Coordinates of C-alpha atoms and ligand atoms in Angstrom, one line a residue:
X11 CA 27.3 -42.9 -13.5
X12 CA 26.9 -39.2 -12.7
X13 CA 26.8 -36.8 -15.7
X14 CA 28.8 -33.6 -15.8
X15 CA 27.4 -30.7 -17.7
X16 CA 29.4 -27.8 -18.9
X17 CA 27.9 -24.5 -19.6
X18 CA 29.1 -23.6 -23.1
X19 CA 28.7 -19.9 -22.5
X20 CA 30.9 -19.5 -19.4
X21 CA 32.6 -22.8 -19.2
X22 CA 31.4 -23.4 -15.7
X23 CA 30.4 -26.8 -14.4
X24 CA 26.6 -27.3 -13.9
X25 CA 25.5 -29.7 -11.2
X26 CA 22.3 -31.5 -11.6
X27 CA 21.3 -31.0 -7.9
X28 CA 17.8 -29.5 -7.9
X29 CA 17.8 -25.8 -7.2
X30 CA 15.6 -24.6 -4.3
X31 CA 12.1 -24.5 -5.6
X32 CA 10.4 -21.1 -5.2
X33 CA 6.7 -21.1 -5.9
X34 CA 4.5 -18.2 -7.1
X35 CA 1.3 -17.4 -5.2
X36 CA -1.6 -15.2 -6.1
X37 CA -3.3 -14.5 -2.8
X38 CA -6.6 -13.2 -4.1
X39 CA -9.7 -11.6 -2.6
X40 CA -12.0 -14.3 -3.9
X41 CA -9.7 -17.1 -5.0
X42 CA -6.0 -18.0 -4.5
X43 CA -3.7 -20.0 -6.6
X44 CA -0.2 -21.5 -6.4
X45 CA 2.0 -22.0 -9.5
X46 CA 5.5 -23.3 -10.4
X47 CA 7.7 -23.8 -13.3
X48 CA 7.7 -27.2 -14.9
X49 CA 10.0 -27.9 -17.9
X50 CA 10.3 -24.1 -18.6
X51 CA 6.5 -23.5 -18.5
X52 CA 4.5 -21.9 -15.7
X53 CA 1.8 -24.2 -14.4
X54 CA -1.0 -23.5 -11.8
X55 CA -1.5 -26.5 -9.5
X56 CA -5.0 -27.9 -9.7
X57 CA -7.2 -29.3 -7.0
X58 CA -7.6 -33.1 -6.4
X59 CA -10.3 -33.3 -9.0
X60 CA -7.9 -31.8 -11.5
X61 CA -10.6 -29.4 -12.7
X62 CA -9.6 -26.0 -11.2
X63 CA -6.5 -24.3 -9.9
X64 CA -8.6 -21.8 -7.9
X65 CA -8.8 -22.3 -4.2
X66 CA -11.6 -20.1 -2.8
X67 CA -10.0 -17.7 -0.3
X68 CA -12.5 -18.9 2.3
X69 CA -11.7 -20.2 5.8
X70 CA -14.2 -22.1 7.9
X71 CA -13.9 -23.0 11.6
X72 CA -15.6 -26.2 12.5
X73 CA -17.2 -26.8 15.9
X74 CA -14.3 -29.1 16.8
X75 CA -11.9 -26.2 16.2
X76 CA -10.6 -27.8 13.0
X77 CA -10.0 -25.4 10.1
X78 CA -11.3 -25.9 6.5
X79 CA -10.0 -23.9 3.6
X80 CA -11.1 -23.7 0.0
X81 CA -14.1 -25.4 -1.7
X82 CA -15.2 -27.2 1.5
X83 CA -15.1 -23.9 3.4
X84 CA -17.0 -22.1 0.7
X85 CA -19.8 -24.6 1.0
X86 CA -20.2 -23.5 4.7
X87 CA -20.9 -20.0 3.6
X88 CA -24.6 -21.0 3.4
X89 CA -24.9 -23.5 6.3
X90 CA -22.6 -21.6 8.8
X91 CA -21.9 -18.1 7.7
X92 CA -20.9 -16.9 11.2
X93 CA -17.9 -19.2 11.2
X94 CA -16.9 -18.8 7.6
X95 CA -14.6 -16.0 6.5
X96 CA -14.3 -14.7 3.0
X97 CA -12.7 -11.7 1.2
X98 CA -10.2 -11.4 4.0
X99 CA -7.8 -9.6 1.6
X100 CA -10.1 -6.6 1.9
X101 CA -9.2 -6.4 5.6
X102 CA -5.5 -6.8 5.3
X103 CA -3.8 -3.9 7.1
X104 CA -7.2 -2.1 7.7
X105 CA -8.9 -0.6 10.7
X106 CA -12.5 -1.1 11.6
X107 CA -13.1 2.5 10.5
X108 CA -11.9 1.7 7.1
X109 CA -14.3 -1.1 6.6
X110 CA -17.4 -0.3 8.8
X111 CA -19.5 1.0 5.9
X112 CA -19.2 -2.4 4.3
X113 CA -19.7 -4.5 7.4
X114 CA -23.1 -5.6 6.3
X115 CA -21.6 -7.5 3.4
X116 CA -19.5 -9.7 5.6
X117 CA -21.4 -12.7 6.9
X118 CA -19.1 -12.8 9.9
X119 CA -18.4 -10.6 12.8
X120 CA -15.8 -7.8 12.7
X121 CA -14.7 -6.5 16.0
X122 CA -15.2 -2.8 16.5
X123 CA -13.9 -2.3 20.1
X124 CA -11.2 0.1 19.2
X125 CA -11.9 1.9 16.0
X126 CA -8.3 3.0 15.2
X127 CA -6.6 -0.4 15.6
X128 CA -6.4 -3.2 13.1
X129 CA -9.6 -5.1 12.6
X130 CA -10.1 -8.5 14.1
X131 CA -12.6 -11.2 13.2
X132 CA -14.5 -12.9 15.9
X133 CA -15.2 -16.6 15.5
X134 CA -17.0 -18.0 18.5
X135 CA -14.9 -17.0 21.5
X136 CA -11.7 -16.5 19.5
X137 CA -10.3 -13.5 17.7
X138 CA -8.3 -13.7 14.5
X139 CA -6.3 -11.1 12.6
X140 CA -6.6 -11.0 8.7
X141 CA -2.9 -12.1 8.8
X142 CA -3.7 -15.3 10.6
X143 CA -6.6 -16.0 8.3
X144 CA -4.6 -15.3 5.2
X145 CA -1.9 -17.6 6.6
X146 CA -4.5 -20.4 6.7
X147 CA -5.1 -19.9 3.0
X148 CA -1.3 -19.9 2.3
X149 CA -0.9 -23.1 4.4
X150 CA -3.5 -24.8 2.3
X151 CA -1.8 -23.7 -0.9
X152 CA 1.6 -24.9 0.4
X153 CA 0.0 -28.3 1.2
X154 CA -1.5 -28.5 -2.2
X155 CA 1.7 -28.0 -4.1
X156 CA 3.8 -30.2 -1.7
X157 CA 1.5 -33.1 -2.2
X158 CA 1.6 -32.7 -6.0
X159 CA 5.4 -32.3 -6.2
X160 CA 6.0 -34.7 -3.3
X161 CA 8.6 -32.3 -1.8
X162 CA 8.5 -29.7 0.9
X163 CA 8.2 -26.0 -0.2
X164 CA 9.7 -23.2 1.9
X165 CA 10.0 -20.3 -0.4
X166 CA 7.5 -18.2 -2.3
X167 CA 6.8 -15.1 -4.2
X168 CA 3.4 -13.6 -3.4
X169 CA 1.6 -11.0 -5.5
X170 CA -0.2 -7.9 -4.2
X171 CA -2.1 -5.1 -6.0
X172 CA 0.3 -2.4 -7.2
X173 CA -1.2 0.2 -4.9
X174 CA -0.9 -1.9 -1.7
X175 CA 0.8 0.3 0.9
X176 CA 3.6 -0.9 3.2
X177 CA 1.2 -2.0 5.9
X178 CA -0.7 -4.2 3.5
X179 CA 2.6 -5.6 2.0
X180 CA 4.0 -6.2 5.4
X181 CA 0.8 -8.0 6.4
X182 CA 1.0 -10.2 3.4
X183 CA 4.7 -11.0 4.1
X184 CA 3.8 -11.8 7.7
X185 CA 1.0 -14.1 6.6
X186 CA 3.5 -16.0 4.5
X187 CA 5.9 -16.3 7.5
X188 CA 3.0 -17.6 9.6
X189 CA 2.4 -20.2 7.0
X190 CA 6.0 -21.4 7.1
X191 CA 7.0 -19.6 3.9
X192 CA 10.0 -17.5 3.3
X193 CA 8.6 -14.8 1.2
X194 CA 11.4 -13.8 -1.2
X195 CA 9.6 -11.1 -3.0
X196 CA 6.3 -9.3 -2.9
X197 CA 5.5 -8.6 -6.6
X198 CA 2.9 -6.3 -8.1
X199 CA 0.0 -8.2 -9.7
X200 CA 0.2 -6.3 -13.0
X201 CA 3.9 -7.0 -13.3
X202 CA 3.2 -10.7 -12.8
X203 CA 0.4 -10.6 -15.4
X204 CA 2.8 -9.0 -17.9
X205 CA 5.4 -11.6 -17.2
X206 CA 2.9 -14.4 -17.8
X207 CA 2.3 -13.1 -21.3
X208 CA 6.1 -13.0 -21.8
X209 CA 6.2 -9.2 -21.9
X210 CA 9.5 -7.9 -20.7
X211 CA 11.4 -11.2 -20.8
X212 CA 13.2 -10.0 -23.9
X213 CA 15.6 -7.2 -22.9
X214 CA 15.1 -5.4 -26.2
X215 CA 11.3 -5.1 -25.7
X216 CA 10.0 -1.6 -25.2
X217 CA 6.3 -1.6 -24.5
X218 CA 3.6 0.3 -22.7
X219 CA 1.0 -2.0 -21.2
X220 CA -2.4 -1.6 -19.5
X221 CA -3.3 -4.3 -17.1
X222 CA -7.1 -4.3 -16.4
X223 CA -7.8 -6.5 -13.4
X224 CA -11.4 -7.0 -12.4
X225 CA -11.6 -9.7 -9.7
X226 CA -14.3 -10.7 -7.3
X227 CA -13.9 -7.8 -4.9
X228 CA -11.5 -5.3 -6.4
X229 CA -10.8 -3.4 -9.6
X230 CA -7.3 -2.2 -10.6
X231 CA -5.9 -0.6 -13.7
X232 CA -2.2 -0.2 -14.0
X233 CA -0.1 1.3 -16.7
X234 CA 3.3 -0.2 -17.0
X235 CA 6.3 0.8 -19.1
X236 CA 8.6 -2.1 -19.8
X237 CA 12.0 -1.6 -21.2
X238 CA 15.2 -3.5 -21.0
X239 CA 13.7 -5.8 -18.4
X240 CA 12.6 -3.0 -16.2
X241 CA 9.0 -2.9 -15.2
X242 CA 8.0 0.6 -14.3
X243 CA 4.5 1.3 -12.9
X244 CA 3.6 4.6 -14.5
X245 CA 0.3 4.9 -12.7
X246 CA -2.3 2.8 -11.0
X247 CA -6.0 3.5 -10.4
X248 CA -8.7 1.4 -8.9
X249 CA -11.4 0.7 -6.4
X250 CA -11.0 -1.6 -3.5
X251 CA -14.8 -2.1 -3.4
X252 CA -15.7 -2.9 -7.0
X253 CA -15.8 -6.3 -8.6
X254 CA -17.7 -9.4 -9.5
X255 CA -19.2 -9.5 -6.0
X256 CA -21.0 -6.2 -6.9
X257 CA -22.4 -7.9 -10.1
X258 CA -23.7 -10.6 -7.8
X259 CA -25.2 -8.1 -5.4
X260 CA -26.9 -6.3 -8.3
X261 CA -28.5 -9.6 -9.4
X262 CA -29.6 -10.3 -5.8
X263 CA -31.1 -6.8 -5.5
X264 CA -32.9 -7.3 -8.9
X265 CA -34.4 -10.7 -7.8
X266 CA -35.4 -9.3 -4.4
X267 CA -37.3 -6.5 -6.2
X268 CA -38.7 -8.8 -8.8
X269 CA -40.2 -11.0 -6.0
X270 CA -41.8 -8.0 -4.4
X271 CA -39.4 -7.6 -1.4
X272 CA -37.8 -4.4 -0.2
X273 CA -34.1 -3.9 -1.0
X274 CA -31.9 -5.4 1.7
X275 CA -34.9 -6.9 3.5
X276 CA -33.4 -10.3 3.3
X277 CA -30.0 -9.4 4.7
X278 CA -31.1 -10.2 8.2
X279 CA -31.3 -13.9 7.3
X280 CA -27.6 -14.5 6.8
X281 CA -28.1 -18.1 5.5
X282 CA -30.6 -17.0 2.9
X283 CA -28.7 -14.0 1.8
X284 CA -25.5 -16.1 1.3
X285 CA -27.5 -18.7 -0.6
X286 CA -28.9 -16.0 -2.9
X287 CA -25.4 -14.5 -3.4
X288 CA -24.0 -17.9 -4.5
X289 CA -27.0 -18.4 -6.8
X290 CA -26.5 -14.9 -8.3
X291 CA -22.8 -15.8 -9.0
X292 CA -23.9 -19.0 -10.7
X293 CA -26.4 -16.9 -12.8
X294 CA -23.6 -14.4 -13.8
X295 CA -21.2 -17.1 -14.9
X296 CA -24.0 -18.8 -16.9
X297 CA -24.8 -15.5 -18.6
X298 CA -21.2 -15.2 -19.8
X299 CA -22.1 -18.1 -22.2
X300 CA -25.9 -18.2 -22.4
X301 CA -28.7 -15.6 -23.0
X302 CA -30.9 -16.5 -20.0
X303 CA -30.6 -18.0 -16.5
X304 CA -33.5 -19.4 -14.5
X305 CA -33.9 -21.3 -11.2
X306 CA -35.7 -21.3 -7.9
X307 CA -34.1 -20.3 -4.6
X308 CA -34.4 -22.3 -1.3
X309 CA -37.2 -20.0 -0.1
X310 CA -39.2 -20.5 -3.3
X311 CA -38.1 -17.2 -4.9
X312 CA -38.1 -17.4 -8.7
X313 CA -34.6 -16.3 -9.9
X314 CA -34.6 -15.4 -13.6
X315 CA -32.4 -13.0 -15.5
X316 CA -31.4 -12.5 -19.1
X317 CA -28.2 -11.2 -20.4
X318 CA -29.6 -7.8 -21.6
X319 CA -31.0 -7.1 -18.1
X320 CA -27.8 -8.2 -16.5
X321 CA -25.8 -5.8 -18.8
X322 CA -28.1 -2.9 -17.9
X323 CA -27.7 -3.7 -14.2
X324 CA -23.8 -3.7 -14.4
X325 CA -23.4 -1.0 -17.0
X326 CA -22.8 1.8 -14.4
X327 CA -20.3 -0.4 -12.6
X328 CA -18.4 -1.2 -15.8
X329 CA -18.4 2.5 -16.7
X330 CA -16.7 3.2 -13.4
X331 CA -13.9 0.9 -14.4
X332 CA -13.6 2.7 -17.7
X333 CA -13.4 6.0 -15.9
X334 CA -10.6 4.5 -13.8
X335 CA -8.7 3.6 -17.0
X336 CA -9.1 7.2 -18.3
X337 CA -7.7 8.5 -15.0
X338 CA -4.8 6.1 -15.0
X339 CA -3.9 7.2 -18.5
X340 CA -4.2 10.8 -17.4
X341 CA -1.9 10.2 -14.4
X342 CA 0.6 8.5 -16.7
X343 CA 0.4 11.5 -19.1
X344 CA -0.3 9.1 -21.9
X345 CA -2.8 9.2 -24.8
X346 CA -4.8 6.0 -25.2
X347 CA -3.0 5.4 -28.6
X348 CA 0.3 4.9 -26.8
X349 CA -0.9 1.7 -25.1
X350 CA 0.6 -1.3 -27.0
X351 CA -1.2 -4.1 -25.2
X352 CA -4.1 -4.5 -22.9
X353 CA -4.0 -7.5 -20.6
X354 CA -7.1 -8.9 -19.0
X355 CA -6.8 -10.3 -15.4
X356 CA -9.4 -11.6 -12.9
X357 CA -12.5 -13.8 -13.3
X358 CA -14.8 -11.0 -14.0
X359 CA -13.1 -10.1 -17.3
X360 CA -15.0 -13.1 -18.6
X361 CA -18.2 -11.1 -18.7
X362 CA -18.6 -10.2 -22.4
X363 CA -19.7 -6.6 -21.6
X364 CA -16.5 -6.0 -19.7
X365 CA -14.3 -7.3 -22.5
X366 CA -16.1 -5.3 -25.2
X367 CA -16.1 -2.1 -23.0
X368 CA -12.4 -2.4 -22.4
X369 CA -11.5 -3.2 -26.0
X370 CA -13.7 -0.3 -27.1
X371 CA -12.0 2.1 -24.8
X372 CA -8.4 1.2 -25.7
X373 CA -9.3 0.7 -29.3
X374 CA -7.6 -2.7 -29.6
X375 CA -8.1 -6.4 -29.0
X376 CA -7.3 -7.4 -25.5
X377 CA -4.9 -10.2 -24.3
X378 CA -7.2 -12.9 -22.9
X379 CA -5.7 -16.1 -24.2
X380 CA -4.4 -17.2 -20.7
X381 CA -6.9 -18.0 -18.1
X382 CA -7.7 -14.6 -16.4
X383 CA -7.8 -16.3 -13.0
X384 CA -4.4 -17.9 -13.4
X385 CA -2.5 -15.2 -15.2
X386 CA -1.1 -13.5 -12.0
X387 CA -0.1 -16.8 -10.3
X388 CA 1.7 -17.9 -13.6
X389 CA 3.6 -14.6 -13.7
X390 CA 4.5 -15.0 -10.0
X391 CA 5.9 -18.5 -10.8
X392 CA 8.0 -16.9 -13.6
X393 CA 9.3 -14.2 -11.2
X394 CA 10.1 -17.0 -8.7
X395 CA 12.0 -18.8 -11.4
X396 CA 14.0 -15.6 -12.1
X397 CA 14.8 -15.2 -8.4
X398 CA 15.9 -18.9 -8.2
X399 CA 18.5 -17.9 -10.8
X400 CA 17.0 -20.0 -13.5
X401 CA 16.4 -17.1 -15.9
X402 CA 18.4 -14.0 -16.7
X403 CA 18.1 -11.4 -14.1
X404 CA 15.3 -9.1 -14.5
X405 CA 15.0 -6.0 -12.4
X406 CA 11.6 -4.9 -11.3
X407 CA 10.9 -1.3 -10.5
X408 CA 7.8 0.0 -8.9
X409 CA 6.8 3.4 -7.6
X410 CA 5.7 4.7 -4.3
X411 CA 2.3 6.3 -4.6
X412 CA 2.5 8.8 -1.7
X413 CA 5.4 10.9 -0.4
X414 CA 7.2 9.7 2.8
X415 CA 8.6 12.1 5.3
X416 CA 9.0 13.1 8.9
X417 CA 7.5 15.7 11.1
X418 CA 9.7 18.7 11.8
X419 CA 9.2 21.7 14.1
X420 CA 5.8 23.3 14.1
X421 CA 4.1 20.1 12.7
X422 CA 5.6 20.6 9.2
X423 CA 5.9 17.6 6.8
X424 CA 9.5 17.3 5.6
X425 CA 9.4 15.0 2.6
X426 CA 12.3 12.6 2.3
X427 CA 11.1 10.3 -0.5
X428 CA 8.7 12.1 -2.9
X429 CA 5.7 10.3 -4.4
X430 CA 6.3 8.5 -7.7
X431 CA 9.9 7.7 -6.7
X432 CA 10.9 4.4 -8.1
X433 CA 11.5 1.7 -5.5
X434 CA 13.8 0.3 -4.2
X435 CA 15.0 3.7 -3.1
X436 CA 17.1 5.3 -0.4
X437 CA 17.2 8.9 0.7
X438 CA 18.5 10.8 3.7
X439 CA 18.6 14.2 5.3
X440 CA 20.5 15.8 8.1
X441 CA 18.7 17.3 11.2
X442 CA 19.8 18.7 14.5
X443 CA 18.4 19.5 17.9
X444 CA 16.5 22.7 18.8
X445 CA 17.2 22.8 22.6
X446 CA 20.5 22.8 24.4
X447 CA 21.4 19.5 26.0
X448 CA 18.7 17.6 24.2
X449 CA 19.3 13.9 24.5
X450 CA 16.1 12.5 22.9
X451 CA 14.6 13.1 19.5
X452 CA 11.1 12.1 18.4
X453 CA 11.0 10.9 14.8
X454 CA 7.5 10.7 13.5
X455 CA 7.0 9.2 10.0
X456 CA 4.2 10.3 7.8
X457 CA 2.8 9.5 4.4
X458 CA 1.0 12.1 2.2
X459 CA 1.3 15.2 0.1
X460 CA 0.1 18.0 2.5
X461 CA 2.5 20.5 4.1
X462 CA 1.2 19.9 7.6
X463 CA 1.6 16.4 9.1
X464 CA -1.8 16.6 10.8
X465 CA -3.4 16.3 7.3
X466 CA -1.2 13.3 6.3
X467 CA -1.2 9.8 7.6
X468 CA 1.1 8.8 10.4
X469 CA 2.9 5.5 9.7
X470 CA 4.7 5.4 13.1
X471 CA 7.1 7.0 15.4
X472 CA 10.1 6.3 17.5
X473 CA 12.3 8.1 19.9
X474 CA 16.0 8.3 19.3
X475 CA 17.7 8.2 22.7
X476 CA 21.2 8.6 23.9
X477 CA 22.2 11.7 21.9
X478 CA 25.1 13.1 24.0
X479 CA 24.1 16.5 25.5
X480 CA 25.4 19.3 23.3
X481 CA 24.3 22.8 22.6
X482 CA 21.3 23.1 20.3
X483 CA 22.3 22.9 16.7
X484 CA 25.5 20.9 17.2
X485 CA 24.4 17.3 16.9
X486 CA 24.3 16.0 13.4
X487 CA 21.5 13.5 13.1
X488 CA 21.2 11.8 9.8
X489 CA 17.8 10.2 9.0
X490 CA 17.7 7.6 6.3
X491 CA 14.6 6.2 4.6
X492 CA 15.2 2.9 2.9
X493 CA 12.3 1.7 0.8
X494 CA 12.8 -1.9 -0.3
X495 CA 11.6 -3.5 -3.5
X496 CA 8.4 -4.6 -1.7
X497 CA 7.6 -1.0 -0.8
X498 CA 8.3 -1.6 2.9
X499 CA 10.0 1.3 4.7
X500 CA 12.9 1.2 7.1
X501 CA 13.9 4.3 8.9
X502 CA 17.5 4.7 10.3
X503 CA 18.6 7.6 12.5
X504 CA 22.3 8.1 13.3
X505 CA 24.0 10.9 15.4
X506 CA 27.2 11.4 13.5
X507 CA 29.3 12.9 16.2
X508 CA 28.7 10.1 18.7
X509 CA 27.7 7.2 16.4
X510 CA 24.5 6.6 18.3
X511 CA 22.2 4.7 15.9
X512 CA 18.6 3.5 15.8
X513 CA 16.5 1.7 13.2
X514 CA 12.9 0.8 12.9
X515 CA 10.8 -0.9 10.3
X516 CA 7.8 1.2 9.8
X517 CA 4.5 -0.5 9.9
X518 CA 1.5 1.7 9.7
X519 CA -1.4 1.1 12.1
X520 CA -3.8 0.5 9.3
X521 CA -3.9 0.7 5.5
X522 CA -5.0 3.2 3.0
X523 CA -7.7 2.4 0.4
X524 CA -7.2 3.5 -3.1
X525 CA -10.1 6.1 -2.6
X526 CA -8.4 7.5 0.4
X527 CA -5.1 7.8 -1.5
X528 CA -6.9 9.6 -4.3
X529 CA -8.5 11.9 -1.7
X530 CA -5.2 12.7 -0.1
X531 CA -3.7 13.6 -3.4
X532 CA -6.7 15.7 -4.3
X533 CA -6.7 17.5 -0.9
X534 CA -3.0 18.3 -1.4
X535 CA -3.8 20.1 -4.7
X536 CA -6.9 21.9 -3.4
X537 CA -5.1 23.0 -0.2
X538 CA -1.8 23.8 -1.8
X539 CA -2.2 27.6 -1.4
X540 CA -3.5 27.7 2.1
X541 CA -0.9 25.1 3.0
X542 CA 1.8 27.3 1.6
X543 CA 0.6 30.3 3.6
X544 CA 0.5 28.2 6.8
X545 CA 3.9 26.7 6.0
X546 CA 5.4 30.2 5.6
X547 CA 3.9 31.3 8.9
X548 CA 5.2 28.2 10.8
X549 CA 8.6 28.5 9.3
X550 CA 8.8 32.2 10.4
X551 CA 7.7 31.1 13.9
X552 CA 10.3 28.3 14.0
X553 CA 13.0 30.7 13.0
X554 CA 11.9 33.3 15.5
X555 CA 12.0 30.7 18.3
X556 CA 15.6 29.9 17.4
X557 CA 16.5 33.6 17.4
X558 CA 14.7 34.2 20.8
X559 CA 16.6 31.3 22.3
X560 CA 20.0 32.6 21.1
X561 CA 19.1 36.2 22.2
X562 CA 18.4 34.9 25.6
X563 CA 21.6 32.9 25.7
X564 CA 23.6 35.9 24.4
X565 CA 22.2 38.1 27.2
X566 CA 23.1 35.5 29.9
X567 CA 26.6 34.8 28.5
X568 CA 27.6 38.4 27.8
X569 CA 26.2 40.3 30.9
X570 CA 29.7 41.8 31.6
X571 CA 30.3 43.4 28.3
X572 CA 26.8 44.9 27.6
X573 CA 25.7 48.1 29.1
X574 CA 22.2 48.6 30.6
X575 CA 20.7 50.4 27.5
X576 CA 21.9 47.5 25.3
X577 CA 20.5 44.9 27.5
X578 CA 17.1 46.8 27.7
X579 CA 17.0 47.3 23.9
X580 CA 17.6 43.6 23.2
X581 CA 14.9 42.6 25.8
X582 CA 12.4 45.0 24.3
X583 CA 13.0 43.9 20.8
X584 CA 12.8 40.2 21.9
X585 CA 9.5 41.0 23.6
X586 CA 8.2 42.6 20.4
X587 CA 9.2 39.5 18.5
X588 CA 7.4 37.3 21.0
X589 CA 4.2 39.3 20.4
X590 CA 4.6 39.0 16.7
X591 CA 5.1 35.2 17.0
X592 CA 1.9 34.9 18.9
X593 CA 0.1 36.6 16.0
X594 CA -0.7 35.2 12.6
X595 CA 1.2 37.7 10.4
X596 CA 4.4 36.1 9.0
X597 CA 5.6 39.5 7.6
X598 CA 5.4 41.1 11.1
X599 CA 7.4 38.1 12.6
X600 CA 10.0 38.5 9.8
X601 CA 10.2 42.3 10.4
X602 CA 10.6 41.9 14.1
X603 CA 13.3 39.2 13.6
X604 CA 15.2 41.5 11.2
X605 CA 15.1 44.4 13.7
X606 CA 16.4 42.2 16.5
X607 CA 19.1 40.7 14.3
X608 CA 20.3 44.1 13.0
X609 CA 20.5 45.5 16.5
X610 CA 22.3 42.5 18.0
X611 CA 24.7 41.7 15.2
X612 CA 27.3 44.5 16.0
X613 CA 27.0 43.5 19.7
X614 CA 27.7 39.9 18.9
X615 CA 30.8 40.9 16.9
X616 CA 32.0 43.0 19.8
X617 CA 31.5 40.1 22.2
X618 CA 33.3 37.8 19.8
X619 CA 36.3 40.2 19.5
X620 CA 36.5 40.4 23.3
X621 CA 36.4 36.6 23.7
X622 CA 39.1 36.2 21.0
X623 CA 41.3 38.9 22.6
X624 CA 41.0 37.3 26.0
X625 CA 41.8 33.9 24.6
X626 CA 44.9 35.3 22.9
X627 CA 45.8 37.1 26.1
X628 CA 45.4 33.9 28.2
X629 CA 47.8 32.1 25.9
X630 CA 50.5 34.7 25.8
X631 CA 53.5 34.2 28.1
Ligands
AMP28 P1 -10.8 -13.4 -8.9 O1 -11.0 -12.5 -7.7 O2 -9.9 -12.9 -9.9 O3 -10.6 -14.8 -8.5 O4 -12.2 -13.3 -9.6 C1 -13.3 -14.0 -9.3 C2 -14.5 -13.3 -9.8 O5 -14.7 -13.7 -11.2 C3 -15.8 -13.7 -9.1 O6 -16.6 -12.6 -8.9 C4 -16.4 -14.7 -10.0 O7 -17.8 -14.7 -9.8 C5 -16.0 -14.1 -11.3 N1 -16.1 -15.0 -12.4 C6 -15.5 -16.2 -12.5 N2 -15.9 -16.8 -13.7 C7 -16.8 -16.0 -14.3 C8 -17.5 -16.1 -15.5 N3 -17.4 -17.2 -16.3 N4 -18.3 -15.1 -15.9 C9 -18.4 -14.0 -15.1 N5 -17.7 -13.9 -13.9 C10 -16.9 -14.9 -13.5

């Protein structure tokens, strides 16, 4: 007999049909995890052995073309490094230029044919994008949870670092699609970590939280303000090339030196350097619990290190993360005393020195009860559950870290969505054409804080076609920026008189690293004054061009009512303005414009009066 349940709150019937399962996925640099809600609790799915929920984010291509992912692939890092890909998250949405300085750390081959386009990874005679490789990891996670739950899974929430730009978010979404997953939401990792600790689930909560995330390859600190179920990222800071891998590298360098070898002298032998890397990682983990580690490497090298030495080696790296925390607080305009909770995320927060340094800086105990490797995936599962409608609706608000705008005349940046705007967000502005009969309009979208687009980053461009020919200034072109909750930008352009409409989803050619983003912001402050001067000059030139065009038009249309002296005077003043425009002095341009305007204004009135008089005459019977 079927049971019928009645919801006592709203009196509605509840069916017992299972709701669509949405899983939470943490697609990490070093490890990835999948989690789901079971009996109201978030649970990370463990591997077959039941020991660990971590799936190494490693993909191996076997000689028979088959693909291995996870622990078995990680084992191939030593025996077959050329065909084994790790840390692919670092390459998401990046160009070769972005990563070339770090190429030596990848055991595999990164293609550098075209330095401006997205990186590709060469495996034998095939080329793979980071999206395809991430999709392999996601497919493996999907299989893992499907076999445990014995049901197909099609929907997921995937987490990304809070500073990921639209290209990186889009790439993550695409990887999900390739893996056969409908990605319902891209969620910020710190937001997920807070949810895992239950912060924000109570609407009355008001808290300010610092999420310190030190993983294998990246460091992120985010300051969140959580109130009435709204998660607002006040600031983020971080380093895309700082993490546990660097601790491992410091140990490898130390052993290399201890054994009398030159620094980096072993990197030529990819197998040996990978073996040492793995051994260093084992040493580091061992030192989280014990005072000394000792063993012998495959080439006979003695590998010994004690905790005090390890802490001396990593002290500068840990200090860099503390500086990041200081910066994030500064950006959020908060004193350290305003932080209510500090949440630890990422495997590297197990290092005792990291814990004590963070607790010391914030002056309070840190949240570390949940497994720091699982906390983001658990939070993603909770978010998935909210989306599935199983929990009360919680709104997530993030911010866009850099301004978004379009290029206007003279290469000026016209900001449409300013930095630090909460997303999702929508903004629009009206533009027009600058030339008579113009039917196409190029819309180039940029990201950055500088006044001139050449100093900002181009995200993409499109040509709006089919504008009906009209005199300059008449078309009304509305450009809308729609930034969705994932931070992905859609640009819509519409000519209001004719209804011609065009829309694109903006994908930047390559991503922005946290350092680059910081640099762009710093540049904008340092160059603010010179930018302002250039902006004023360009604006004067733009205005002058418009006046010159209309003066020319005026002369052509009103030949019959102007005498020779007047024509000559306008031509001379226009020529003087042209000379001023060619120069660099905005005051001269403005003065020349003023003179031309003052001279031609009464003539324009006269022309208008005559036109009106003729029109009236024409109409009279
Ligand atoms: P994640 O990217 O969050 O998966 O973090 C993985 C990083 O945490 C790797 O660098 C691991 O070596 C490191 N890690 C994992 N367990 C420990 C441990 N017990 N002590 C120190 N580092 C660890």
